[in-house]
Coordinates of N, CA, C and O in Angstrom, one line a residue:
M1 N 22.2 14.7 -8.5 CA 21.7 13.7 -9.5 C 22.6 13.9 -10.7 O 22.9 15.0 -11.2
T2 N 23.0 12.8 -11.3 CA 23.9 12.8 -12.5 C 23.0 13.0 -13.7 O 21.8 12.7 -13.7
A3 N 23.6 13.5 -14.8 CA 22.8 13.7 -16.0 C 22.5 12.3 -16.7 O 23.3 11.4 -16.6
P4 N 21.3 12.2 -17.2 CA 20.9 10.9 -17.8 C 21.7 10.7 -19.1 O 22.0 11.6 -19.8
R5 N 22.1 9.4 -19.2 CA 22.9 9.1 -20.4 C 22.2 8.4 -21.5 O 22.6 8.3 -22.6
R6 N 21.0 7.9 -21.2 CA 20.2 7.2 -22.3 C 19.0 8.0 -22.5 O 18.5 8.7 -21.7
L7 N 18.4 7.7 -23.7 CA 17.2 8.4 -24.1 C 16.0 8.0 -23.2 O 15.2 8.8 -22.8
A8 N 16.0 6.7 -22.8 CA 14.9 6.3 -21.9 C 15.0 7.0 -20.5 O 13.9 7.3 -20.0
E9 N 16.2 7.2 -20.0 CA 16.3 7.8 -18.8 C 15.9 9.3 -18.9 O 15.2 9.8 -18.0
L10 N 16.2 9.9 -20.0 CA 15.8 11.3 -20.2 C 14.3 11.4 -20.3 O 13.7 12.3 -19.7
Y11 N 13.6 10.5 -21.0 CA 12.2 10.4 -21.1 C 11.5 10.3 -19.7 O 10.6 11.0 -19.4
R12 N 12.0 9.3 -19.0 CA 11.5 9.1 -17.6 C 11.7 10.3 -16.7 O 10.8 10.7 -16.0
A13 N 12.8 11.0 -16.8 CA 13.0 12.2 -16.0 C 12.1 13.3 -16.4 O 11.6 14.0 -15.5
A14 N 11.8 13.4 -17.7 CA 10.8 14.5 -18.1 C 9.4 14.2 -17.6 O 8.7 15.1 -17.2
H15 N 9.0 12.9 -17.6 CA 7.7 12.5 -17.1 C 7.6 12.5 -15.6 O 6.5 12.6 -15.1
V16 N 8.6 12.4 -14.9 CA 8.6 12.5 -13.4 C 8.3 13.9 -13.0 O 7.5 14.2 -12.1
Q17 N 8.9 14.9 -13.7 CA 8.7 16.3 -13.4 C 7.3 16.7 -13.7 O 6.6 17.4 -13.0
A18 N 6.8 16.3 -14.9 CA 5.4 16.7 -15.3 C 4.9 15.5 -16.2 O 5.2 15.3 -17.3
P19 N 4.0 14.7 -15.6 CA 3.4 13.6 -16.3 C 2.6 14.0 -17.5 O 2.0 15.1 -17.5
A20 N 2.7 13.2 -18.6 CA 2.1 13.6 -19.9 C 0.6 13.3 -19.8 O 0.1 12.4 -19.0
V21 N -0.2 14.0 -20.5 CA -1.6 13.8 -20.6 C -1.9 12.7 -21.6 O -1.2 12.6 -22.6
D22 N -2.9 11.9 -21.4 CA -3.3 10.9 -22.3 C -3.6 11.5 -23.7 O -4.2 12.6 -23.8
A23 N -3.1 10.8 -24.7 CA -3.3 11.4 -26.1 C -4.8 11.5 -26.5 O -5.2 12.5 -27.1
E24 N -5.6 10.5 -26.1 CA -7.0 10.6 -26.5 C -7.7 11.8 -25.7 O -8.5 12.4 -26.3
A25 N -7.3 11.9 -24.5 CA -7.9 13.0 -23.7 C -7.5 14.4 -24.3 O -8.3 15.3 -24.4
L26 N -6.2 14.5 -24.7 CA -5.8 15.7 -25.3 C -6.5 16.0 -26.6 O -6.9 17.2 -26.9
L27 N -6.7 15.0 -27.5 CA -7.4 15.2 -28.7 C -8.8 15.6 -28.5 O -9.3 16.4 -29.2
S28 N -9.5 14.9 -27.6 CA -10.9 15.3 -27.3 C -11.0 16.7 -26.8 O -11.9 17.4 -27.1
A29 N -10.0 17.2 -26.0 CA -10.0 18.5 -25.5 C -9.8 19.5 -26.6 O -10.4 20.6 -26.7
L30 N -8.9 19.2 -27.6 CA -8.6 20.0 -28.7 C -9.8 20.1 -29.6 O -10.1 21.1 -30.3
D31 N -10.6 19.0 -29.7 CA -11.8 19.0 -30.6 C -13.0 19.7 -29.9 O -14.0 19.9 -30.5
G32 N -12.8 20.0 -28.6 CA -13.9 20.8 -27.9 C -14.9 19.8 -27.2 O -16.0 20.3 -26.8
R33 N -14.6 18.6 -27.1 CA -15.5 17.6 -26.4 C -15.3 17.7 -24.9 O -14.1 17.9 -24.5
G34 N -16.3 17.4 -24.2 CA -16.2 17.4 -22.7 C -16.6 18.8 -22.2 O -16.8 19.8 -22.9
E35 N -16.6 18.8 -20.9 CA -16.9 20.1 -20.2 C -15.7 21.0 -20.2 O -14.6 20.6 -20.3
R36 N -16.0 22.3 -20.0 CA -15.0 23.3 -20.1 C -13.9 23.1 -19.0 O -12.7 23.3 -19.2
E37 N -14.4 22.8 -17.8 CA -13.4 22.6 -16.7 C -12.5 21.4 -16.9 O -11.3 21.5 -16.6
Q38 N -13.0 20.3 -17.5 CA -12.1 19.2 -17.8 C -11.1 19.6 -18.9 O -9.9 19.2 -18.8
R39 N -11.6 20.3 -19.9 CA -10.7 20.7 -21.0 C -9.6 21.7 -20.4 O -8.4 21.5 -20.8
D40 N -9.9 22.6 -19.5 CA -9.0 23.5 -18.9 C -7.9 22.7 -18.1 O -6.7 23.0 -18.2
E41 N -8.4 21.7 -17.4 CA -7.4 20.9 -16.6 C -6.5 20.1 -17.5 O -5.3 20.1 -17.2
I42 N -7.0 19.6 -18.6 CA -6.2 18.8 -19.5 C -5.1 19.7 -20.2 O -3.9 19.4 -20.3
F43 N -5.5 20.9 -20.5 CA -4.6 21.9 -21.2 C -3.6 22.4 -20.2 O -2.4 22.6 -20.5
S44 N -3.9 22.5 -18.9 CA -3.0 23.0 -17.9 C -1.9 21.9 -17.6 O -0.8 22.2 -17.5
R45 N -2.4 20.6 -17.6 CA -1.4 19.5 -17.4 C -0.5 19.4 -18.6 O 0.7 19.1 -18.5
A46 N -1.1 19.6 -19.8 CA -0.3 19.4 -21.0 C 0.7 20.6 -21.1 O 1.9 20.4 -21.5
A47 N 0.4 21.8 -20.6 CA 1.3 22.9 -20.6 C 2.4 22.7 -19.6 O 3.5 23.3 -19.8
A48 N 2.2 21.9 -18.6 CA 3.2 21.7 -17.6 C 4.3 20.7 -18.1 O 5.5 20.8 -17.7
N49 N 3.9 19.9 -19.1 CA 4.9 18.9 -19.7 C 5.6 19.6 -20.8 O 4.9 20.1 -21.7
P50 N 6.9 19.7 -20.8 CA 7.6 20.4 -21.9 C 7.4 19.9 -23.3 O 7.3 20.6 -24.2
V51 N 7.3 18.5 -23.4 CA 7.1 17.9 -24.7 C 5.7 18.3 -25.3 O 5.6 18.7 -26.4
Q52 N 4.7 18.1 -24.4 CA 3.3 18.4 -24.9 C 3.1 19.9 -25.1 O 2.3 20.3 -25.9
A53 N 3.8 20.7 -24.3 CA 3.7 22.2 -24.5 C 4.2 22.6 -25.8 O 3.6 23.4 -26.5
D54 N 5.4 22.0 -26.2 CA 5.9 22.3 -27.5 C 5.0 21.8 -28.6 O 4.8 22.5 -29.7
L55 N 4.4 20.6 -28.4 CA 3.4 20.1 -29.4 C 2.2 21.0 -29.5 O 1.8 21.3 -30.7
L56 N 1.7 21.5 -28.4 CA 0.5 22.4 -28.5 C 0.9 23.7 -29.2 O 0.1 24.2 -30.0
R57 N 2.1 24.2 -28.9 CA 2.5 25.5 -29.6 C 2.6 25.2 -31.1 O 2.2 26.1 -31.9
T58 N 3.2 24.1 -31.5 CA 3.3 23.8 -32.9 C 1.9 23.6 -33.6 O 1.7 24.1 -34.7
L59 N 1.0 23.0 -32.9 CA -0.4 22.8 -33.4 C -1.1 24.1 -33.6 O -1.7 24.4 -34.6
M60 N -0.9 25.0 -32.6 CA -1.5 26.3 -32.7 C -0.9 27.2 -33.9 O -1.6 27.9 -34.5
A61 N 0.4 27.0 -34.1 CA 1.0 27.8 -35.2 C 0.6 27.2 -36.6 O 0.5 28.0 -37.5
L62 N 0.3 26.0 -36.6 CA -0.1 25.4 -37.9 C -1.6 25.4 -38.2 O -2.0 24.9 -39.2
R63 N -2.4 25.8 -37.2 CA -3.8 25.7 -37.3 C -4.4 26.5 -38.6 O -5.2 26.0 -39.3
Q64 N -3.9 27.7 -38.8 CA -4.4 28.5 -39.9 C -4.0 27.9 -41.2 O -4.8 27.8 -42.1
D65 N -2.8 27.4 -41.3 CA -2.4 26.7 -42.5 C -3.2 25.5 -42.8 O -3.5 25.2 -44.0
S66 N -3.5 24.7 -41.8 CA -4.2 23.5 -42.0 C -5.7 23.8 -42.4 O -6.2 23.1 -43.2
E67 N -6.2 24.8 -41.9 CA -7.6 25.2 -42.3 C -7.6 25.7 -43.7 O -8.6 25.4 -44.5
T68 N -6.6 26.4 -44.1 CA -6.5 26.9 -45.5 C -6.4 25.7 -46.5 O -7.0 25.6 -47.5
L69 N -5.5 24.8 -46.1 CA -5.3 23.6 -46.9 C -6.6 22.7 -47.0 O -7.0 22.3 -48.1
A70 N -7.3 22.6 -45.9 CA -8.6 21.8 -45.9 C -9.6 22.5 -46.8 O -10.3 21.8 -47.5
A71 N -9.7 23.8 -46.8 CA -10.6 24.5 -47.6 C -10.3 24.3 -49.1 O -11.1 24.1 -49.9
D72 N -9.0 24.4 -49.4 CA -8.5 24.2 -50.8 C -8.8 22.8 -51.3 O -9.3 22.6 -52.4
V73 N -8.6 21.8 -50.5 CA -8.9 20.4 -50.8 C -10.4 20.2 -51.0 O -10.8 19.5 -51.9
R74 N -11.2 20.8 -50.1 CA -12.7 20.7 -50.3 C -13.1 21.3 -51.6 O -14.0 20.7 -52.3
S75 N -12.5 22.4 -52.0 CA -13.0 23.0 -53.2 C -12.5 22.2 -54.4 O -13.2 22.2 -55.5
L76 N -11.4 21.5 -54.3 CA -11.0 20.6 -55.4 C -11.8 19.4 -55.6 O -12.0 18.8 -56.6
R77 N -12.4 18.9 -54.5 CA -13.2 17.7 -54.5 C -14.6 17.9 -54.9 O -15.3 16.9 -55.2
R78 N -15.1 19.1 -55.0 CA -16.4 19.4 -55.5 C -16.5 19.0 -56.9 O -15.7 19.4 -57.8
P79 N -17.6 18.4 -57.3 CA -17.8 18.0 -58.7 C -18.1 19.3 -59.6 O -18.8 20.2 -59.1
R80 N -17.5 19.3 -60.7 CA -17.7 20.5 -61.6 C -18.7 20.0 -62.7 O -18.4 19.1 -63.4
L81 N -19.7 20.8 -62.8 CA -20.8 20.4 -63.8 C -20.3 20.8 -65.2 O -20.7 20.1 -66.1
H82 N -19.5 21.8 -65.4 CA -19.1 22.1 -66.8 C -18.2 21.1 -67.4 O -18.0 21.1 -68.6
S83 N -17.5 20.3 -66.6 CA -16.5 19.4 -67.1 C -17.1 18.1 -67.5 O -16.5 17.3 -68.2
R84 N -18.3 17.8 -67.1 CA -19.0 16.6 -67.5 C -19.8 16.7 -68.8 O -20.6 17.6 -68.9
R85 N -19.6 15.8 -69.7 CA -20.3 15.8 -70.9 C -21.6 15.1 -70.8 O -21.7 14.1 -70.1
P86 N -22.6 15.5 -71.4 CA -23.9 14.8 -71.4 C -23.8 13.5 -72.1 O -22.9 13.3 -72.9
A87 N -24.6 12.6 -71.7 CA -24.6 11.2 -72.3 C -24.9 11.2 -73.7 O -24.5 10.3 -74.5
W88 N -25.8 12.1 -74.2 CA -26.2 12.1 -75.6 C -25.0 12.4 -76.5 O -25.0 12.0 -77.7
S89 N -24.0 13.1 -76.1 CA -22.8 13.4 -76.9 C -22.0 12.2 -77.2 O -21.5 12.0 -78.3
A90 N -21.9 11.3 -76.2 CA -21.2 10.0 -76.4 C -22.0 9.1 -77.4 O -21.4 8.5 -78.3
L91 N -23.3 9.1 -77.3 CA -24.1 8.4 -78.2 C -24.0 8.9 -79.6 O -23.9 8.1 -80.6
A92 N -24.0 10.2 -79.8 CA -23.9 10.8 -81.1 C -22.6 10.5 -81.7 O -22.5 10.2 -82.9
A93 N -21.5 10.5 -80.9 CA -20.2 10.2 -81.5 C -20.1 8.7 -81.9 O -19.5 8.4 -82.9
S94 N -20.7 7.8 -81.1 CA -20.7 6.4 -81.5 C -21.5 6.1 -82.8 O -21.1 5.4 -83.6
V95 N -22.7 6.8 -83.0 CA -23.4 6.7 -84.2 C -22.7 7.2 -85.4 O -22.6 6.6 -86.4
A96 N -22.0 8.3 -85.2 CA -21.2 8.9 -86.3 C -20.1 8.0 -86.7 O -19.8 7.8 -87.9
L97 N -19.4 7.4 -85.7 CA -18.3 6.4 -86.0 C -18.8 5.2 -86.8 O -18.2 4.8 -87.7
A98 N -20.0 4.7 -86.3 CA -20.6 3.5 -87.0 C -21.0 3.9 -88.4 O -20.8 3.1 -89.4
A99 N -21.5 5.1 -88.7 CA -21.8 5.5 -90.0 C -20.6 5.6 -90.9 O -20.6 5.2 -92.1
V100 N -19.5 6.2 -90.4 CA -18.3 6.3 -91.2 C -17.8 4.9 -91.6 O -17.3 4.7 -92.7
V101 N -17.8 4.0 -90.6 CA -17.2 2.7 -90.9 C -18.1 2.0 -91.9 O -17.7 1.3 -92.8
A102 N -19.5 2.0 -91.7 CA -20.4 1.3 -92.6 C -20.3 1.9 -94.0 O -20.2 1.1 -95.0
F103 N -20.4 3.2 -94.2 CA -20.4 3.7 -95.5 C -19.0 3.8 -96.1 O -18.9 3.8 -97.4
G104 N -18.0 3.9 -95.3 CA -16.7 4.0 -95.9 C -16.2 2.7 -96.4 O -15.5 2.6 -97.4
L105 N -16.6 1.6 -95.8 CA -16.2 0.3 -96.3 C -17.1 -0.3 -97.3 O -16.8 -1.3 -97.9
H106 N -18.3 0.2 -97.4 CA -19.3 -0.3 -98.3 C -18.9 -0.2 -99.8 O -19.1 -1.1 -100.6
G107 N -18.3 0.9 -100.2 CA -17.9 1.1 -101.6 C -16.8 0.2 -102.0 O -16.5 -0.1 -103.2
G108 N -16.0 -0.4 -101.1 CA -14.9 -1.2 -101.4 C -13.7 -0.4 -101.6 O -13.7 0.8 -101.9
V109 N -12.5 -1.0 -101.5 CA -11.3 -0.3 -101.7 C -10.5 -0.9 -102.9 O -10.4 -2.1 -103.0
D110 N -10.1 0.0 -103.8 CA -9.4 -0.5 -105.0 C -8.0 -0.9 -104.5 O -7.3 -0.2 -103.7
T111 N -7.5 -2.0 -105.1 CA -6.2 -2.4 -104.8 C -5.2 -1.7 -105.6 O -5.5 -1.2 -106.7
L112 N -4.0 -1.6 -105.2 CA -2.9 -0.8 -105.8 C -2.3 -1.7 -106.9 O -1.9 -2.8 -106.6
H113 N -2.2 -1.2 -108.1 CA -1.6 -2.0 -109.2 C -0.1 -1.5 -109.3 O 0.1 -0.4 -109.5
I114 N 0.8 -2.5 -109.2 CA 2.2 -2.2 -109.3 C 2.7 -2.7 -110.7 O 2.5 -3.9 -111.0
D115 N 3.4 -1.9 -111.4 CA 4.1 -2.3 -112.6 C 5.4 -3.0 -112.3 O 6.3 -2.3 -111.9
E116 N 5.4 -4.3 -112.5 CA 6.6 -5.1 -112.1 C 7.8 -4.8 -113.0 O 8.9 -4.9 -112.5
A117 N 7.6 -4.5 -114.2 CA 8.7 -4.2 -115.1 C 9.4 -2.9 -114.7 O 10.6 -2.9 -114.7
A118 N 8.6 -1.9 -114.2 CA 9.2 -0.7 -113.8 C 10.0 -0.9 -112.5 O 11.1 -0.3 -112.3
V119 N 9.5 -1.7 -111.6 CA 10.2 -2.0 -110.4 C 11.5 -2.8 -110.6 O 12.5 -2.5 -110.1
A120 N 11.4 -3.8 -111.5 CA 12.6 -4.6 -111.8 C 13.7 -3.8 -112.5 O 14.9 -4.0 -112.2
G121 N 13.3 -2.8 -113.3 CA 14.3 -2.0 -113.9 C 14.9 -0.9 -113.0 O 16.0 -0.4 -113.3
S122 N 14.3 -0.6 -112.0 CA 14.7 0.5 -111.1 C 15.8 0.0 -110.1 O 16.5 0.8 -109.5
I123 N 16.0 -1.3 -109.9 CA 16.9 -1.8 -109.0 C 18.2 -2.0 -109.7 O 18.3 -2.8 -110.6
N124 N 19.3 -1.3 -109.3 CA 20.6 -1.5 -109.9 C 21.3 -2.7 -109.3 O 21.0 -3.1 -108.1
D125 N 22.3 -3.3 -110.0 CA 23.0 -4.4 -109.4 C 23.8 -3.9 -108.2 O 24.1 -4.7 -107.3
A126 N 24.2 -2.7 -108.1 CA 25.0 -2.2 -107.0 C 24.1 -2.1 -105.8 O 24.6 -2.1 -104.6
D127 N 22.8 -2.0 -105.9 CA 21.9 -1.8 -104.8 C 21.5 -3.2 -104.2 O 20.9 -3.2 -103.1
R128 N 21.9 -4.3 -104.9 CA 21.5 -5.6 -104.4 C 22.4 -6.0 -103.2 O 23.7 -5.8 -103.3
I129 N 21.9 -6.6 -102.3 CA 22.7 -7.2 -101.2 C 23.3 -8.5 -101.6 O 24.5 -8.8 -101.3
S130 N 22.5 -9.3 -102.2 CA 23.0 -10.7 -102.6 C 22.3 -11.0 -103.9 O 21.1 -10.7 -104.1
S131 N 23.0 -11.8 -104.7 CA 22.4 -12.2 -106.0 C 22.1 -13.7 -105.9 O 21.8 -14.3 -106.9
I132 N 22.2 -14.3 -104.8 CA 21.9 -15.7 -104.6 C 20.4 -15.9 -104.6 O 19.7 -15.2 -103.9
S133 N 19.9 -16.9 -105.3 CA 18.5 -17.2 -105.3 C 18.3 -18.6 -104.8 O 19.1 -19.5 -105.2
F134 N 17.4 -18.8 -104.0 CA 17.1 -20.1 -103.5 C 16.0 -20.8 -104.2 O 15.5 -21.9 -103.8
E135 N 15.6 -20.3 -105.4 CA 14.6 -20.9 -106.2 C 15.2 -22.0 -107.0 O 16.4 -21.9 -107.4
A136 N 14.4 -23.0 -107.3 CA 14.9 -24.2 -108.1 C 15.1 -23.7 -109.6 O 14.2 -23.3 -110.2
T137 N 16.3 -23.8 -110.0 CA 16.6 -23.5 -111.4 C 17.4 -24.6 -112.1 O 17.9 -25.5 -111.4
D138 N 17.4 -24.6 -113.4 CA 18.2 -25.7 -114.1 C 19.7 -25.4 -113.9 O 20.1 -24.2 -113.9
A139 N 20.5 -26.4 -113.8 CA 21.9 -26.3 -113.6 C 22.5 -25.8 -114.9 O 22.1 -26.2 -116.0
P140 N 23.6 -25.0 -114.8 CA 24.3 -24.6 -116.1 C 24.8 -25.8 -116.8 O 25.1 -26.8 -116.3
A141 N 24.9 -25.6 -118.2 CA 25.3 -26.8 -119.0 C 26.7 -27.2 -118.8 O 27.1 -28.4 -118.9
G142 N 27.6 -26.3 -118.5 CA 29.0 -26.7 -118.3 C 29.4 -27.3 -117.0 O 30.4 -27.9 -116.8
D143 N 28.5 -27.3 -116.0 CA 28.8 -27.8 -114.6 C 28.2 -29.2 -114.5 O 27.0 -29.4 -114.3
S144 N 29.0 -30.3 -114.6 CA 28.5 -31.6 -114.6 C 28.5 -32.2 -113.2 O 27.7 -33.1 -112.8
T145 N 29.4 -31.7 -112.3 CA 29.5 -32.2 -110.9 C 29.2 -31.1 -109.9 O 30.1 -30.3 -109.6
P146 N 28.0 -30.9 -109.5 CA 27.8 -29.9 -108.5 C 28.4 -30.2 -107.1 O 28.6 -31.4 -106.8
L147 N 28.8 -29.2 -106.4 CA 29.4 -29.4 -105.1 C 28.4 -30.0 -104.1 O 28.7 -30.8 -103.3
F148 N 27.2 -29.4 -104.2 CA 26.2 -29.9 -103.2 C 25.1 -30.5 -104.0 O 24.6 -29.9 -105.0
S149 N 24.6 -31.6 -103.6 CA 23.5 -32.3 -104.3 C 22.2 -32.2 -103.6 O 21.2 -32.7 -104.1
G150 N 22.2 -31.7 -102.4 CA 21.0 -31.6 -101.6 C 20.2 -30.4 -102.0 O 20.6 -29.4 -102.6
G151 N 18.9 -30.4 -101.6 CA 18.1 -29.3 -101.9 C 17.3 -28.9 -100.6 O 17.4 -29.5 -99.6
F152 N 16.6 -27.8 -100.7 CA 15.8 -27.3 -99.5 C 14.5 -28.1 -99.3 O 13.9 -28.0 -98.3
D153 N 14.1 -28.8 -100.3 CA 12.8 -29.4 -100.2 C 13.0 -30.9 -99.7 O 12.0 -31.6 -99.6
S154 N 14.1 -31.3 -99.4 CA 14.3 -32.7 -98.9 C 14.1 -32.9 -97.5 O 14.1 -32.0 -96.7

């Protein structure tokens, strides 16, 4: 017989030598369902198939790790009583916030008074970006013909 050249031929050749056990039957045997004789027969047929034998060896090697992981996940999913706050603490915080808002705004807030003369004197001409003003002012006396006669209000 020649060596198989395709994966499908290799798969068929492996199953001709030792047919695979049904996956559902193998899982039920692993879970311990069914009678002992049936489980033993399923395991012996699976051991005869090289692919399923490797799979069973891998499952048995990982069993302890999976049980440890399952126990750790179970312990993390348990509710912790010390991390939950009672409902009355949320109510007390809400009442305290309402009192601060009500009494804090009741007295009123004084507006800030700015001395405009001090502000105008503090800006130097070198600090100004532009000295152009768009406010309406009277035209200088010496300028009789302005370049532009339009305004922003038109």
